[in-house]
PDB file of C-alpha atoms in Angstrom:
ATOM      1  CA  UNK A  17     -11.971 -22.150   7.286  1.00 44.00           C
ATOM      2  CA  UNK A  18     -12.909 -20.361   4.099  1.00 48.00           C
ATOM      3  CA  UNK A  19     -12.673 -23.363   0.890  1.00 54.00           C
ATOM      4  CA  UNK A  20     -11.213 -21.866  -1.927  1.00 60.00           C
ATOM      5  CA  UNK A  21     -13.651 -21.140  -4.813  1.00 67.00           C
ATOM      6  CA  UNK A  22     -12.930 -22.886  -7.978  1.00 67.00           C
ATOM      7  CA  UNK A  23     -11.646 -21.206 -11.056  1.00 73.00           C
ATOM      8  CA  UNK A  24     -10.628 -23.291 -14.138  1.00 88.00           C
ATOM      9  CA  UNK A  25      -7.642 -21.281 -14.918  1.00 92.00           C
ATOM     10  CA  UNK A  26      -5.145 -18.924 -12.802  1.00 94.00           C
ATOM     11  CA  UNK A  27      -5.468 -15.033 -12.692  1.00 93.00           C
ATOM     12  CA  UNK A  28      -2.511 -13.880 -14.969  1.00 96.00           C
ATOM     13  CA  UNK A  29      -0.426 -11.552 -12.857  1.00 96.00           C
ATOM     14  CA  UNK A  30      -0.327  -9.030 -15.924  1.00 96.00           C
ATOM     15  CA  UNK A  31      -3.905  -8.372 -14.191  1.00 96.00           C
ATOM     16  CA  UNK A  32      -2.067  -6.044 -11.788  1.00 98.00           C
ATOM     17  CA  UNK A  33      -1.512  -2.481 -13.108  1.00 98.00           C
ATOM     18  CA  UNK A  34       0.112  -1.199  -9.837  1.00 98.00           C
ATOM     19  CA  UNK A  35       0.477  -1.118  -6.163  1.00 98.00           C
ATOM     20  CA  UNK A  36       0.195   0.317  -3.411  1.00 98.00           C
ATOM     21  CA  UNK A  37       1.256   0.602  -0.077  1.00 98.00           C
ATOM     22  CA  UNK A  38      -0.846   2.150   2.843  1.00 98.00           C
ATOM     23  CA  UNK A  39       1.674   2.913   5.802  1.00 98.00           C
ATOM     24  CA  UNK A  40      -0.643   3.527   9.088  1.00 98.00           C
ATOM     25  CA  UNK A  41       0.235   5.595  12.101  1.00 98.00           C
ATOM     26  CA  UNK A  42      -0.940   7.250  15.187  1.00 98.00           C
ATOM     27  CA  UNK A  43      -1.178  10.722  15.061  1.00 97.00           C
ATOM     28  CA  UNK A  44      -0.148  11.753  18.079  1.00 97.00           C
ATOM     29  CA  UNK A  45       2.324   9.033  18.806  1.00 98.00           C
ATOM     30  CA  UNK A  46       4.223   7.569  15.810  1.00 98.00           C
ATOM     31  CA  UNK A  47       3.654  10.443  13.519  1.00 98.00           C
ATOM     32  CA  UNK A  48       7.734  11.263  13.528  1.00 98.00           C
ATOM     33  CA  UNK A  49       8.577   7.703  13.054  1.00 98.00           C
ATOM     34  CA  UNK A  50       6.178   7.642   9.702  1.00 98.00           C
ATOM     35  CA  UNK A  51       7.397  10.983   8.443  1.00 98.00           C
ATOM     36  CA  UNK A  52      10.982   9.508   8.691  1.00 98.00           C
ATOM     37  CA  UNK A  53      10.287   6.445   6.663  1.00 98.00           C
ATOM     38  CA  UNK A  54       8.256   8.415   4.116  1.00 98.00           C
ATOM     39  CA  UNK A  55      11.586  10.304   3.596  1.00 98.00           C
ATOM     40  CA  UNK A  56      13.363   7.346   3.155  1.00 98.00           C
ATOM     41  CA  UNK A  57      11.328   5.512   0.761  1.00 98.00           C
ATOM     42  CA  UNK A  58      11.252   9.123  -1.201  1.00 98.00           C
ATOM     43  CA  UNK A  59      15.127   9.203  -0.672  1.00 98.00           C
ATOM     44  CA  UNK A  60      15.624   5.315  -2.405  1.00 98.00           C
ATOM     45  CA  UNK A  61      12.477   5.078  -4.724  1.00 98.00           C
ATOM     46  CA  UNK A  62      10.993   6.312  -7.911  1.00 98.00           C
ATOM     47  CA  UNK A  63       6.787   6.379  -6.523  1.00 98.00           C
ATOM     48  CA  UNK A  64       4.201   8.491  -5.537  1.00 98.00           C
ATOM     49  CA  UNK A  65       3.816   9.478  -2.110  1.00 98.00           C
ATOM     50  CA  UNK A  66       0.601  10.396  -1.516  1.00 97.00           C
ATOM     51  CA  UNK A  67      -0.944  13.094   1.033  1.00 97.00           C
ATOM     52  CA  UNK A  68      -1.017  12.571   4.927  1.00 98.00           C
ATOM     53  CA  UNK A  69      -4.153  11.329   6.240  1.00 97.00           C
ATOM     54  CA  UNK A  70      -4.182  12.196  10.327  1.00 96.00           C
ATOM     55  CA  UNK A  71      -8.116  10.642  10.311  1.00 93.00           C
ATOM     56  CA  UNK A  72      -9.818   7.825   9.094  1.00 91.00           C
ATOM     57  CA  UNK A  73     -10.038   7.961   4.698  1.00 92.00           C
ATOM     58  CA  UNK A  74     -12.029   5.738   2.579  1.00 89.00           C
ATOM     59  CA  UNK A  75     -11.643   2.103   3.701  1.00 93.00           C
ATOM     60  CA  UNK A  76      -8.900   2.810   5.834  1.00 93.00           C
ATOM     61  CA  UNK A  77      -9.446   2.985   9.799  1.00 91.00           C
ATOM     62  CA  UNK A  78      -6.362   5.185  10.793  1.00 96.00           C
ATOM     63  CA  UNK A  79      -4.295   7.916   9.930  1.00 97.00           C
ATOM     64  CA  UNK A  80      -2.119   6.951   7.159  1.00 98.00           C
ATOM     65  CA  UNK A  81      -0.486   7.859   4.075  1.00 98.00           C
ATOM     66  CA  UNK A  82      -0.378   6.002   0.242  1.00 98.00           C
ATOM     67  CA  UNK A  83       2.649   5.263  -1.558  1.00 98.00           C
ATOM     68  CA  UNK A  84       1.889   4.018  -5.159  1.00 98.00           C
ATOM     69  CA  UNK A  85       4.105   2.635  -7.313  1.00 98.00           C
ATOM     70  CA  UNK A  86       4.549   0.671 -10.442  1.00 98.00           C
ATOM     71  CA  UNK A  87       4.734  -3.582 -10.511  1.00 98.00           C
ATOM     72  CA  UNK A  88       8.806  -2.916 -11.343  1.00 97.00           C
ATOM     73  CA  UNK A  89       9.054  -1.493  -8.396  1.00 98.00           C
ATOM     74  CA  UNK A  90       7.726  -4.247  -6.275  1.00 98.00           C
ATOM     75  CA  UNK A  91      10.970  -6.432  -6.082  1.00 98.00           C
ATOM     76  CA  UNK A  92      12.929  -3.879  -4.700  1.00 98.00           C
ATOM     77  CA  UNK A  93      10.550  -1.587  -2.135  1.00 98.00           C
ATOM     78  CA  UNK A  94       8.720  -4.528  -0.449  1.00 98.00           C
ATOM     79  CA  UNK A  95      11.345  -6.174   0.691  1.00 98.00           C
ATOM     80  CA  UNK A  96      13.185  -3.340   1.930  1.00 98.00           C
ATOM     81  CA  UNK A  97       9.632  -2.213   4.076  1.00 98.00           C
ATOM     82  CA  UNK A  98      10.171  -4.958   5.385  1.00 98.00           C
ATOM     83  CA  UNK A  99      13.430  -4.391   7.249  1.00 98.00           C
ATOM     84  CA  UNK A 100      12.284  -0.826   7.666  1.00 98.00           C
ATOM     85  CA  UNK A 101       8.860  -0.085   8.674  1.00 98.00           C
ATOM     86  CA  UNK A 102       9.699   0.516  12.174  1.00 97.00           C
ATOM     87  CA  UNK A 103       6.937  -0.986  13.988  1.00 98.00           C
ATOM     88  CA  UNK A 104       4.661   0.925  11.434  1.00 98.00           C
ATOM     89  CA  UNK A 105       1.846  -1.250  10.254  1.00 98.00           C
ATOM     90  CA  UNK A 106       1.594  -1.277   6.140  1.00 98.00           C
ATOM     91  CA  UNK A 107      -1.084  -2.908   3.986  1.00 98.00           C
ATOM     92  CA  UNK A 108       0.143  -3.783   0.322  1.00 98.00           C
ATOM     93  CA  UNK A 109      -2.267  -4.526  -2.434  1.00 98.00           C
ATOM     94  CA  UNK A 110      -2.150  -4.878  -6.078  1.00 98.00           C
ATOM     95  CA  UNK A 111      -4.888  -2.355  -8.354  1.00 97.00           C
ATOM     96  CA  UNK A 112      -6.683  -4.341 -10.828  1.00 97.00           C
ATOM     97  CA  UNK A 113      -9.899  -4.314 -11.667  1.00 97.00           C
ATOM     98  CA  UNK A 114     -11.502  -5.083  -8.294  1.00 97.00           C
ATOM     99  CA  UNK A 115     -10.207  -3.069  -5.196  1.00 96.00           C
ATOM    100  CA  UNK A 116     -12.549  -4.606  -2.699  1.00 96.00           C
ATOM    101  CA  UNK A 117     -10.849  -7.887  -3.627  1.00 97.00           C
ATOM    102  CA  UNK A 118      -7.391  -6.040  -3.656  1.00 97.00           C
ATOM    103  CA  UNK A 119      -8.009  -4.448  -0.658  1.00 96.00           C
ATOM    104  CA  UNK A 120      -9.463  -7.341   1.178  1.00 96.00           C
ATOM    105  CA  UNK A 121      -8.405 -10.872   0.090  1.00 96.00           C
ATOM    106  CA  UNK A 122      -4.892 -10.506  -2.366  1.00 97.00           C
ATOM    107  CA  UNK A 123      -3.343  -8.224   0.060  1.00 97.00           C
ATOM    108  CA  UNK A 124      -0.623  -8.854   2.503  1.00 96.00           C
ATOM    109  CA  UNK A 125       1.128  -6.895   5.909  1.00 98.00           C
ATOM    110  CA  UNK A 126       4.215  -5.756   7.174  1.00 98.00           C
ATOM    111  CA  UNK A 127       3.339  -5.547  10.855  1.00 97.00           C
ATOM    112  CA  UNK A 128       0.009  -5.998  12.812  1.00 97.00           C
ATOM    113  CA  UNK A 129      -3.114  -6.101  10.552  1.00 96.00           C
ATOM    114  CA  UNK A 130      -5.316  -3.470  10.778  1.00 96.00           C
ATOM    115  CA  UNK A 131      -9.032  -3.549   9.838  1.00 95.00           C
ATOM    116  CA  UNK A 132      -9.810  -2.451   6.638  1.00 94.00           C
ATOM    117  CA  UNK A 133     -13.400  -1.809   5.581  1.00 94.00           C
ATOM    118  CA  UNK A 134     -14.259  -2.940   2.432  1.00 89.00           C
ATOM    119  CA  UNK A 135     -17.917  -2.378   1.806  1.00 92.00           C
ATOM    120  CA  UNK A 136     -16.875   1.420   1.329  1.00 91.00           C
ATOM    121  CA  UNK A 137     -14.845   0.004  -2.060  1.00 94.00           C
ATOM    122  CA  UNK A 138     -16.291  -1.691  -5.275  1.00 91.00           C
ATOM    123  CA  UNK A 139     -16.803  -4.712  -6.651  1.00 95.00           C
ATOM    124  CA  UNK A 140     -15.530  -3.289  -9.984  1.00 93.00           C
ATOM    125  CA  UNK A 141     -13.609  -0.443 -11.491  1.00 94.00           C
ATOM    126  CA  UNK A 142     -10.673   0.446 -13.942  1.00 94.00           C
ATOM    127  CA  UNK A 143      -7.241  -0.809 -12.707  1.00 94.00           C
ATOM    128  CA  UNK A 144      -5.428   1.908 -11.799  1.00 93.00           C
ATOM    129  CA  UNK A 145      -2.097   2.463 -13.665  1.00 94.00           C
ATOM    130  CA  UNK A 146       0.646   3.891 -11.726  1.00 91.00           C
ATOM    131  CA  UNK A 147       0.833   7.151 -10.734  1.00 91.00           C
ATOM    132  CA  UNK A 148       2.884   9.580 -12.034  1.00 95.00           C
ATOM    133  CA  UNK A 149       6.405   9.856  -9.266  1.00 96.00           C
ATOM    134  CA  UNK A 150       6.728  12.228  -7.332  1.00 96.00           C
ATOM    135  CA  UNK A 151      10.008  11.431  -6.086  1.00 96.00           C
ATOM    136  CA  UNK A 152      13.598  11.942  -7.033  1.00 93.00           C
ATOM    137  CA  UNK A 153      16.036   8.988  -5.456  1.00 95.00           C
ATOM    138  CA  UNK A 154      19.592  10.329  -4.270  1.00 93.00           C
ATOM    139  CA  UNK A 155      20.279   7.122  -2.394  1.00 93.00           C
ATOM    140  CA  UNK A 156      20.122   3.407  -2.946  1.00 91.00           C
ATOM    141  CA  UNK A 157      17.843   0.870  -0.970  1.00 86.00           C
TER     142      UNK A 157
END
């Protein structure tokens, strides 16, 4: 069991500048099933849907795509992943200022967790603000 380190006070969640969401797939098998929710999370929510990856990117150890969006949209998108992610497995981590830690110890999964390699990502680096959308919502979640 890993003890928790010791801090003196807690990490203020205005620390977070955005998220994101990494939604994994197999190529070849569930690549319909992740192009439908993409559509529906671009149908419902103001973010920015990122560009397909069909191999292995960065830290990330199959094909997947990014959604980033801002901390007000959290509340709402989550939760609906949740019901909807189809068997798809999606890691969701804040962006402050250390996405090694973001990627590997403050985030959480919808589905089956997926190895994510971490030494590829730094120790330290600007939080990222969110992205500008690239979506235009017709529908609610």
């Amino acid at each position: 069991m890993v003890e928790p380190k010791s801090v003196s006070t807690p990490r203020p969640v205005a620390e977070i500048a955005s998220y994101h969401a990494h939604v994994y797939y197999d190529p070849a098998a569930t690549r319909g099933v992740a192009e439908q929710l993409r559509a529906w999370i671009g149908e419902r929510f103001v973010v920015r849907l990122g560009r397909w990856h069909d191999a292995k990117v960065g830290p990330h150890d199959r094909a997947m795509f990014q959604v980033a969006f801002a901390t007000d949209v959290f509340a709402s998108l989550v939760p609906w992943l949740m019901l909807n992610h189809r068997g798809l497995s999606i890691l969701i981590h804040p962006n402050t200022t250390n996405p090694r830690r973001d990627h590997l110890t403050d985030p959480f999964w919808i589905g089956e967790a997926l190895p994510v390699h971490g030494e590829v990502l730094p120790e330290q680096a600007e939080a990222e603000e969110a992205l500008e959308p690239n979506t235009t919502p017709r529908l609610s979640a």
